[in-house]
GROMACS .gro file of C-alpha atoms in nm:
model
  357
    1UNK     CA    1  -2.528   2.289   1.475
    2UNK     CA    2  -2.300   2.510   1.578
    3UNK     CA    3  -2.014   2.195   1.620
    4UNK     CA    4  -2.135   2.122   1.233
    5UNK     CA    5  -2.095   2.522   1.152
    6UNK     CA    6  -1.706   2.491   1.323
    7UNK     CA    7  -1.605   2.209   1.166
    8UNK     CA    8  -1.674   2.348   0.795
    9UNK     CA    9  -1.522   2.664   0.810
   10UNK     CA   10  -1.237   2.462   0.951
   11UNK     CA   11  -1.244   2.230   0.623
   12UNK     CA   12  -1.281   2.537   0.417
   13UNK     CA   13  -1.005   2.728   0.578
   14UNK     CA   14  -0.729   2.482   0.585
   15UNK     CA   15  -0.822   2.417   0.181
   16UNK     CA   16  -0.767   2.734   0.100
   17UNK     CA   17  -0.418   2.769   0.319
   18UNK     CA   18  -0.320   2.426   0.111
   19UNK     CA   19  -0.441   2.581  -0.204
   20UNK     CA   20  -0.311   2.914  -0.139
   21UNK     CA   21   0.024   2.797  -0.034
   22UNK     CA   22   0.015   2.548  -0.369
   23UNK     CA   23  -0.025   2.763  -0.663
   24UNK     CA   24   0.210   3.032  -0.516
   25UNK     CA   25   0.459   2.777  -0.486
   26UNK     CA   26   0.375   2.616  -0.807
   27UNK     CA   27   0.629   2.722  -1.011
   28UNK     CA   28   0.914   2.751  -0.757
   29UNK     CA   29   1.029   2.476  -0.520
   30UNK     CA   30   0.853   2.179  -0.510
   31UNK     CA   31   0.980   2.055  -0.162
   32UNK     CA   32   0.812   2.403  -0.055
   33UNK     CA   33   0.495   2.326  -0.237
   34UNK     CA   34   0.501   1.929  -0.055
   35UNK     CA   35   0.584   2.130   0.320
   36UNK     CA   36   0.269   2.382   0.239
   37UNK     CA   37   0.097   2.030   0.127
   38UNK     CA   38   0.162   1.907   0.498
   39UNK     CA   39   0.112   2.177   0.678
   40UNK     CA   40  -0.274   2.250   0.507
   41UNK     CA   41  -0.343   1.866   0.591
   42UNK     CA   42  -0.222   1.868   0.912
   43UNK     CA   43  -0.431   2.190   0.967
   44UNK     CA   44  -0.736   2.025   0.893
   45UNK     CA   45  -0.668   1.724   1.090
   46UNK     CA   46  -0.636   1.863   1.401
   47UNK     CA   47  -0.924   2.085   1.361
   48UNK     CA   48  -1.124   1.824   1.305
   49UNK     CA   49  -1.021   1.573   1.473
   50UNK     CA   50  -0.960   1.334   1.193
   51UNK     CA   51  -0.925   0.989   1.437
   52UNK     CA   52  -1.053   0.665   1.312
   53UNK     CA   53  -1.395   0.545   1.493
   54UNK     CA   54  -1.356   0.315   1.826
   55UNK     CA   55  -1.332  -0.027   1.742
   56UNK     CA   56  -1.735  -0.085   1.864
   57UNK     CA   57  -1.840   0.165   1.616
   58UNK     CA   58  -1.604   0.050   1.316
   59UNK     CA   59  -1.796  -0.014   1.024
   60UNK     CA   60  -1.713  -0.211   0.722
   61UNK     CA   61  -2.007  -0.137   0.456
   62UNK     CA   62  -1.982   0.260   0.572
   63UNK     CA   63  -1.608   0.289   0.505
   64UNK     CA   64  -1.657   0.081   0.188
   65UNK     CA   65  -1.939   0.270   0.086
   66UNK     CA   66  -1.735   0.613   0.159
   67UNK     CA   67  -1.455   0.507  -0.056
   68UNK     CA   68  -1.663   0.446  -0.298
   69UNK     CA   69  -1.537   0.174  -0.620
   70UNK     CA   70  -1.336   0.222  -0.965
   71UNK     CA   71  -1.537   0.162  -1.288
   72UNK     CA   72  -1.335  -0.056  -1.525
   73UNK     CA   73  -1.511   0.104  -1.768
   74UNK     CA   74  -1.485   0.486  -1.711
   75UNK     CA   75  -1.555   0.739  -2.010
   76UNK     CA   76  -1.259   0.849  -1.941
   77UNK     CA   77  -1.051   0.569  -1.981
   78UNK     CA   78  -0.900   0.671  -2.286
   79UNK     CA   79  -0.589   0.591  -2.237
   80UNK     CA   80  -0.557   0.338  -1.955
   81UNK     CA   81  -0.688  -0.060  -2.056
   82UNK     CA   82  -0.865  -0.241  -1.759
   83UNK     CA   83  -0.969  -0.558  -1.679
   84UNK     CA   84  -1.081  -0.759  -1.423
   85UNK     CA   85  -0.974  -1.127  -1.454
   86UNK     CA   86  -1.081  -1.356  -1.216
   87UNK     CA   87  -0.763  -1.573  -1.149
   88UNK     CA   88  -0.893  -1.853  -0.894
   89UNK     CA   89  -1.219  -1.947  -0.675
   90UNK     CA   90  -1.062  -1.718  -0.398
   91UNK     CA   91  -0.863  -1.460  -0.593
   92UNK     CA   92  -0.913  -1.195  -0.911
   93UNK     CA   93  -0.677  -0.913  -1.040
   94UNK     CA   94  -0.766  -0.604  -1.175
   95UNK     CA   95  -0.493  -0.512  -1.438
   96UNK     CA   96  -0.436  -0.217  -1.602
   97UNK     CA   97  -0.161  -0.034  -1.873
   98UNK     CA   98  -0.144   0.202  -2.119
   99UNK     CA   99  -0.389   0.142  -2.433
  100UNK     CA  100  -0.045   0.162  -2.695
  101UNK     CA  101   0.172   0.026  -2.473
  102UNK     CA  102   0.377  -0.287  -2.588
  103UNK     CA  103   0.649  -0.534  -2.545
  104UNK     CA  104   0.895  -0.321  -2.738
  105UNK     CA  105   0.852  -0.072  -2.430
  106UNK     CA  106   0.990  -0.354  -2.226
  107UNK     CA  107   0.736  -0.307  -1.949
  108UNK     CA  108   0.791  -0.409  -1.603
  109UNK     CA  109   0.491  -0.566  -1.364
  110UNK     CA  110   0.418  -0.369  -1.028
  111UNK     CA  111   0.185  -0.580  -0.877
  112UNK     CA  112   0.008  -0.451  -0.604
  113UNK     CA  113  -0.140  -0.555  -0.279
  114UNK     CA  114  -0.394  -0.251  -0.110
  115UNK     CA  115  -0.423  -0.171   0.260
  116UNK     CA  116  -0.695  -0.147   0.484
  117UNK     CA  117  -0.603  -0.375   0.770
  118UNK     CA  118  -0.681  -0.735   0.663
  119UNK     CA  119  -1.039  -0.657   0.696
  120UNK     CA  120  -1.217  -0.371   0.500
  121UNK     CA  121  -1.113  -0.258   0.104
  122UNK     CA  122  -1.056  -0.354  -0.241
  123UNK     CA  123  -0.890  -0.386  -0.541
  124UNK     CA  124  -1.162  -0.226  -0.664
  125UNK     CA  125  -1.236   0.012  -0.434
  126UNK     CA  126  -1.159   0.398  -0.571
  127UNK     CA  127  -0.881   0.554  -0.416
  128UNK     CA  128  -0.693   0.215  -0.548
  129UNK     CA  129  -0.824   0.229  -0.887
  130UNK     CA  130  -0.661   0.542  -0.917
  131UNK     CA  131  -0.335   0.507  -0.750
  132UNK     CA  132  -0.255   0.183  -1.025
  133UNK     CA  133  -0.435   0.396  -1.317
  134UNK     CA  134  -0.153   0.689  -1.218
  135UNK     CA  135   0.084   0.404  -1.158
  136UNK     CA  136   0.012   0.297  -1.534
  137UNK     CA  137  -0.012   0.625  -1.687
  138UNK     CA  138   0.331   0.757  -1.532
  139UNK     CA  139   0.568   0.441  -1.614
  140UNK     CA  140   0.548   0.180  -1.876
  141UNK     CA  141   0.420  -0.057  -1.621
  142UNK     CA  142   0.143  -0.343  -1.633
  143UNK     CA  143  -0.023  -0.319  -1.262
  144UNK     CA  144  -0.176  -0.618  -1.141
  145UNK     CA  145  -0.411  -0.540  -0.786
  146UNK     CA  146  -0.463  -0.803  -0.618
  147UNK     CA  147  -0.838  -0.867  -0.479
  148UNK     CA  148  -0.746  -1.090  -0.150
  149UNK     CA  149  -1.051  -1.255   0.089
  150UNK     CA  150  -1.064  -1.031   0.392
  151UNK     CA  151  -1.124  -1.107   0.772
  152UNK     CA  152  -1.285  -1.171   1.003
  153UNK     CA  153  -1.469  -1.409   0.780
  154UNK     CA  154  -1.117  -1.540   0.581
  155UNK     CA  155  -0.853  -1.544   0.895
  156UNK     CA  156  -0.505  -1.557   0.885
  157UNK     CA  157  -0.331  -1.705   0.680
  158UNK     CA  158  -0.615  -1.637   0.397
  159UNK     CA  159  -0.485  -1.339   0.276
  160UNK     CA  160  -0.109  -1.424   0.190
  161UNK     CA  161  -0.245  -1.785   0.015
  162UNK     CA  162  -0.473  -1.539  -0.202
  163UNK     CA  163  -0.089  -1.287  -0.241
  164UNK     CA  164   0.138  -1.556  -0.308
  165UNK     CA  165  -0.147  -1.711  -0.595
  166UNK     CA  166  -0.152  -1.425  -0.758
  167UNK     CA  167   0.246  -1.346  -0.722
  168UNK     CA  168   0.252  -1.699  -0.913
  169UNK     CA  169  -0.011  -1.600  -1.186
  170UNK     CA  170   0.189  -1.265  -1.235
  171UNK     CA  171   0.495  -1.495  -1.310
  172UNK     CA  172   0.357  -1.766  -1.535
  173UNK     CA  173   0.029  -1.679  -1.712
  174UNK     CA  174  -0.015  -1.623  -2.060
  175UNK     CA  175  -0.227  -1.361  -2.037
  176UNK     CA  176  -0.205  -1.104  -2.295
  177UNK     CA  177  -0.154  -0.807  -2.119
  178UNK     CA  178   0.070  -0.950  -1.835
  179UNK     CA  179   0.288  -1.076  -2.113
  180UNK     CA  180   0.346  -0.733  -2.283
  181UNK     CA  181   0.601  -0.732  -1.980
  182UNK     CA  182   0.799  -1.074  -2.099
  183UNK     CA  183   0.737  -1.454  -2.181
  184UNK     CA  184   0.605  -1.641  -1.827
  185UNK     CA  185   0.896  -1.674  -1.608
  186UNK     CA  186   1.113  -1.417  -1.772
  187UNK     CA  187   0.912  -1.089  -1.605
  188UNK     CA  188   1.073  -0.823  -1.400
  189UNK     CA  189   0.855  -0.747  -1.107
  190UNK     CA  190   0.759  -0.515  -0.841
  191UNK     CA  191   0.584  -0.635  -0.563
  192UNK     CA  192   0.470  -0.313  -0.358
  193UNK     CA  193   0.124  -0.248  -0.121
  194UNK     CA  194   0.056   0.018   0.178
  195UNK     CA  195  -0.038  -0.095   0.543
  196UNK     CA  196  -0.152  -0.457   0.531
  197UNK     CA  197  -0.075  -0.490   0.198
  198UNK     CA  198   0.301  -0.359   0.218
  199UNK     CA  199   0.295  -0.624   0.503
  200UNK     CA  200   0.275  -0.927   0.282
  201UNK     CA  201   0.445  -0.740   0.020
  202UNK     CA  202   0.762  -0.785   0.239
  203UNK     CA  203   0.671  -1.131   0.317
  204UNK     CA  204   0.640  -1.206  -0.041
  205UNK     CA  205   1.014  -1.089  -0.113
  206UNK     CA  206   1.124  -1.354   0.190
  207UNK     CA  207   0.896  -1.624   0.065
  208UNK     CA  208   1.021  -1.591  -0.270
  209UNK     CA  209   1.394  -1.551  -0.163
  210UNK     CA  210   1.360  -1.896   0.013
  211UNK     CA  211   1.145  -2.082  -0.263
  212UNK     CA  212   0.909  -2.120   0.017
  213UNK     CA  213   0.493  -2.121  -0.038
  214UNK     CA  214   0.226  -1.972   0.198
  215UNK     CA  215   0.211  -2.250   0.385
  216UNK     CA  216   0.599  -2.276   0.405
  217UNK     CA  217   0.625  -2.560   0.217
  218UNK     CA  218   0.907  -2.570  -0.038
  219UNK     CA  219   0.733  -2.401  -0.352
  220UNK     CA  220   0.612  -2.624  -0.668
  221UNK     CA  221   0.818  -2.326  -0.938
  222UNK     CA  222   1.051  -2.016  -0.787
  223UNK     CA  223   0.959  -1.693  -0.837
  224UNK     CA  224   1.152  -1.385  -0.799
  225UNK     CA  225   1.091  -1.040  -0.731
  226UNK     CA  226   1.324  -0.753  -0.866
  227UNK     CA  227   1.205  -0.480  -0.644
  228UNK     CA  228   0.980  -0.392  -0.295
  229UNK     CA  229   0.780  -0.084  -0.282
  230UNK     CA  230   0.674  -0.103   0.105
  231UNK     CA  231   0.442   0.151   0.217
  232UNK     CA  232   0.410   0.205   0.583
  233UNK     CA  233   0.384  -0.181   0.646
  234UNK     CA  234   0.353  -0.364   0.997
  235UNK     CA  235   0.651  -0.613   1.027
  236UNK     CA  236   0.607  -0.715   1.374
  237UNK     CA  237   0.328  -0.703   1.663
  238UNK     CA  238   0.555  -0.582   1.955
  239UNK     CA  239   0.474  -0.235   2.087
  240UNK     CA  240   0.723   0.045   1.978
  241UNK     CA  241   0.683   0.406   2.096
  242UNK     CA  242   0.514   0.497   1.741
  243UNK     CA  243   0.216   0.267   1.829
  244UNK     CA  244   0.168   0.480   2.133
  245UNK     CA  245   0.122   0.753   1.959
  246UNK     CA  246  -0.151   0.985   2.120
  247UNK     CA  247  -0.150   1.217   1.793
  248UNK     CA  248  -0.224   0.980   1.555
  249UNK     CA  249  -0.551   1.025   1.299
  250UNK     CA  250  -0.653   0.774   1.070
  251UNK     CA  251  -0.482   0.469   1.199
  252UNK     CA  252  -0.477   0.458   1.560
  253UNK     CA  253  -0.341   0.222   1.796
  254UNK     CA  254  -0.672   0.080   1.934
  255UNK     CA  255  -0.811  -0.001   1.573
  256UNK     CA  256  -0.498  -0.135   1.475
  257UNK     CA  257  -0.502  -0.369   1.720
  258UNK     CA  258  -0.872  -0.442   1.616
  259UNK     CA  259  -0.771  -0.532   1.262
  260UNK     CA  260  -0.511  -0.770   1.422
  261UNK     CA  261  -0.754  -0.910   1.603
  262UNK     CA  262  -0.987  -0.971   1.291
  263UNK     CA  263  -0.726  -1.114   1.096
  264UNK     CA  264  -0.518  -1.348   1.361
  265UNK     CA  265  -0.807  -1.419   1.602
  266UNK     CA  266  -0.693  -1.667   1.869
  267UNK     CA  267  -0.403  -1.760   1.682
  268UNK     CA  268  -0.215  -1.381   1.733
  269UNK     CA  269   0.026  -1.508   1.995
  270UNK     CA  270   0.100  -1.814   1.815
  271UNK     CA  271   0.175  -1.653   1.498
  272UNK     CA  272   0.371  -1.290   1.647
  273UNK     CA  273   0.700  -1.427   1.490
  274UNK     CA  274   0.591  -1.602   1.209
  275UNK     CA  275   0.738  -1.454   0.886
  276UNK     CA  276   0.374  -1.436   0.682
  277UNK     CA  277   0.296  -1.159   0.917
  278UNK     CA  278   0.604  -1.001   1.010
  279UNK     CA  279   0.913  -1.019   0.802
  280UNK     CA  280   1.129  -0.876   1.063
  281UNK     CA  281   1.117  -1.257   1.191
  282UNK     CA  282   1.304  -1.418   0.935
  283UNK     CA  283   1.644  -1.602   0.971
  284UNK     CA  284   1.858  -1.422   0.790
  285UNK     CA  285   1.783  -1.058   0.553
  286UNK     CA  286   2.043  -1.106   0.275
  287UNK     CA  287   1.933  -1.144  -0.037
  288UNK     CA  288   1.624  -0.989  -0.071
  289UNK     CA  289   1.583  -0.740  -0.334
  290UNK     CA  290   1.612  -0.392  -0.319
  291UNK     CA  291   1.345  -0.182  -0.141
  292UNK     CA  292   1.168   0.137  -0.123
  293UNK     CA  293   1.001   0.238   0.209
  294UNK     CA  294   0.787   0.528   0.213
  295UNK     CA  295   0.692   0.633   0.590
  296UNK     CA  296   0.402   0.819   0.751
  297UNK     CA  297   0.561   1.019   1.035
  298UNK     CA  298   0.255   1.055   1.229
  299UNK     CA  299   0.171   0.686   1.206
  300UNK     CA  300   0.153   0.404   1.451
  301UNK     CA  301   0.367   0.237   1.240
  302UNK     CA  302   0.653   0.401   1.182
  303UNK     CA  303   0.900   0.272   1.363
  304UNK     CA  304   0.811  -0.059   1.200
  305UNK     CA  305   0.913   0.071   0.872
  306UNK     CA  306   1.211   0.230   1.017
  307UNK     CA  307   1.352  -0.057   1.190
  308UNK     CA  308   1.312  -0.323   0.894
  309UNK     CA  309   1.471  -0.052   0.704
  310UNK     CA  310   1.753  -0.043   0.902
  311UNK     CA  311   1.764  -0.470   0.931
  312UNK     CA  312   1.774  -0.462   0.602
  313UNK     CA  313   2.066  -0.196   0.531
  314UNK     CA  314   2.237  -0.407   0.829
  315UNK     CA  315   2.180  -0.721   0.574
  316UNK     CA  316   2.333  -0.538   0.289
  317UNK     CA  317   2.016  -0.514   0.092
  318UNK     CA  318   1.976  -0.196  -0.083
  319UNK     CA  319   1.758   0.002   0.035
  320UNK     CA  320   1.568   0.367   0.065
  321UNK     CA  321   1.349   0.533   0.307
  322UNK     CA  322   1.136   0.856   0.226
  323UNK     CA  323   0.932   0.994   0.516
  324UNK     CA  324   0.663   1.232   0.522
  325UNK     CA  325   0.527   1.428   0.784
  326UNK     CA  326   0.152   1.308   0.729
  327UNK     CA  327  -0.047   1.059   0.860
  328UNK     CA  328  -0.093   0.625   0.799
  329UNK     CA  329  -0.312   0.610   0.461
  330UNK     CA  330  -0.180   1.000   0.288
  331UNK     CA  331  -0.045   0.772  -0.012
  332UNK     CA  332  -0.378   0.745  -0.182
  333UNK     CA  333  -0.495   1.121  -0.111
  334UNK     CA  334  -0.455   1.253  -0.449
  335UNK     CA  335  -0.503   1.626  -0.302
  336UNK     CA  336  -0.218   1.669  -0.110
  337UNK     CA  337   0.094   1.775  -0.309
  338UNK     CA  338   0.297   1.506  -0.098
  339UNK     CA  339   0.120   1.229  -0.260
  340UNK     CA  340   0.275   1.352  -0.578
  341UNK     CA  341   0.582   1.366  -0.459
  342UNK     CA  342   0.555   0.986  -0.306
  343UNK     CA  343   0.396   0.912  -0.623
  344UNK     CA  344   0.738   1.018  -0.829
  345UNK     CA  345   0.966   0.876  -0.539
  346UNK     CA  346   0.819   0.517  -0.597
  347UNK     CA  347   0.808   0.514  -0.968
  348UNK     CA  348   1.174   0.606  -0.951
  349UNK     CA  349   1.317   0.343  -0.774
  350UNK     CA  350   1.032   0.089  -0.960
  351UNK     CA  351   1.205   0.220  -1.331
  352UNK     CA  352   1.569   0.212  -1.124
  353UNK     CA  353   1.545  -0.158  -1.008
  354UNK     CA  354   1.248  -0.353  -1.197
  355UNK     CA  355   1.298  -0.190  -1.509
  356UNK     CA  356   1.640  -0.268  -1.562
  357UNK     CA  357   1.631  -0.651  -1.415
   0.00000   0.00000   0.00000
């Protein structure tokens, strides 16, 4: 009881430092308003002790059922269209826009690929509902989430098949809404995704580059990507100190290494180079488009974003990294002034490259 009584005055406290800090800040410097943002969160974390579950007490259908799902058809959906459209036997899309947009607006696609380690979330699950409705509402964008199958039960390499599918469904169909952004063949798009997703979102940009298919076959029609949006992805399995990382919450290194396990099973040493799950691994860098990272400094992971950001500035790719001092998963906590800010520093460089391609 008295553990239960600690731990919400702790919550309570560190909300009202955030909130505290954010309206006095409001209306003065908004990098002051993102450090107070940090600072609140971090608050909390420690004092509660915000660490993912060990790997024997993970739990799919809890997490799921905590994050709770996105209704297509909200009340409140007054200006954002959404649909599900069910693209394949394996693979749907939820896409959404603005209600007036149209072509004249010369949209752009951001398709999207969600995290949650190979193994547990959705297109459809809430937190990603509302990062592409803000994505929609803020740009004149058609967002296309991808639902992908999900290990244990759909290994390796299940997940980038049910990516690259949709990538080529993006490109070609004649679905209305997708072609507000351009006849098939003709779009501009954004590939982006956070954690697993922003994993095959960078493998998507190589596969494309080389006219390659998920099974790294030469592909049946090229596609092309105008833009990356990577979001503290994984593009390798060897250790770096981040993945040591005694401080981390959220993502930490023993149930990261459980979602590898989900995903690559048996086949994890076999496949630790191969470019569908680490596109660090690839011959050559040149050429791919330009790319956003945005980084999680208290993350297991990021020192993989910052060393394929790096490989690819060595390449000549253009390329930008934003870091924030927060921990792996902070880009879909709408509370926190920093997701905002990451927010605004993605739909920048989307409107910068895929816009004008």
């Amino acid at each position: 009881f008295k553990m239960a009584v600690l731990s919400t005055l702790s919550i309570v406290g560190a909300a009202a430092v955030g909130l505290v800090g954010y309206v006095y800040a409001r209306n003065r410097d908004t990098d002051v308003r993102v450090r107070i943002g940090h600072q609140a969160f971090m608050l909390l974390a420690y004092l509660c002790n915000m660490r993912a579950p060990a790997r024997e007490h993970f739990n799919r259908e809890k997490c799921e059922r905590l994050m709770g799902k996105g209704n297509v058809a909200a009340k409140d959906e007054k200006r954002v269209f959404c649909e599900d459209v069910k693209i394949s036997d394996n693979t749907s899309v939820r896409v959404f826009h603005q209600k007036d947009l149209t072509a004249g607006a010369k949209p752009a696609v951001l398709m999207y690929i969600h995290g949650g380690g190979f193994t547990i979330l959705h297109s459809y699950s809430k937190d990603y509902h509302g990062l592409c409705r803000k994505f929609a509402l803020d740009a004149p964008l058609v967002v296309v989430s991808v639902e992908y199958r999900l290990a244990p039960e759909n290994p390796f390499p299940a997940a980038i098949h049910d990516v690259y599918e949709a990538l080529q469904w993006v490109t070609y169909t004649d679905h209305p809404s997708v072609s507000l952004a351009g006849p098939a063949g003709a779009r501009s798009i954004s590939v982006g995704g956070d954690s697993a997703g922003g994993t095959m979102a960078a493998s998507l940009a190589v596969l494309a580059r080389d006219n390659i298919d998920a099974d790294l076959r030469t592909a049946t029609k090229p596609l092309k990507i105008a833009h990356s949006l990577l979001v503290y992805p994984s593009v390798n399995l060897k250790d770096t100190p981040s993945r040591a990382m005694k401080d981390a919450y959220i993502l930490t290194p023993e149930i990261m290494n459980f979602f590898y396990d989900s995903y690559l099973g048996k086949l994890r040493d076999q496949v630790a180079q191969d470019i569908r799950v680490g596109a660090i691994w690839a011959a050559r860098h040149d050429g791919l488009p330009p790319t956003t990272f945005i980084i999680a400094k208290r993350d297991p992971l990021r020192d993989d974003g910052r060393e394929y950001f790096k490989t690819l500035q060595a390449a000549g790719v253009e390329s930008r990294i934003v870091e924030y001092d927060l921990p792996h998963g902070f880009y879909t906590w709408y509370f926190l002034p920093a997701w905002a800010d990451a927010i605004r520093e993605s739909i920048a460089d989307i409107k910068k490259y895929a816009l004008k391609a």
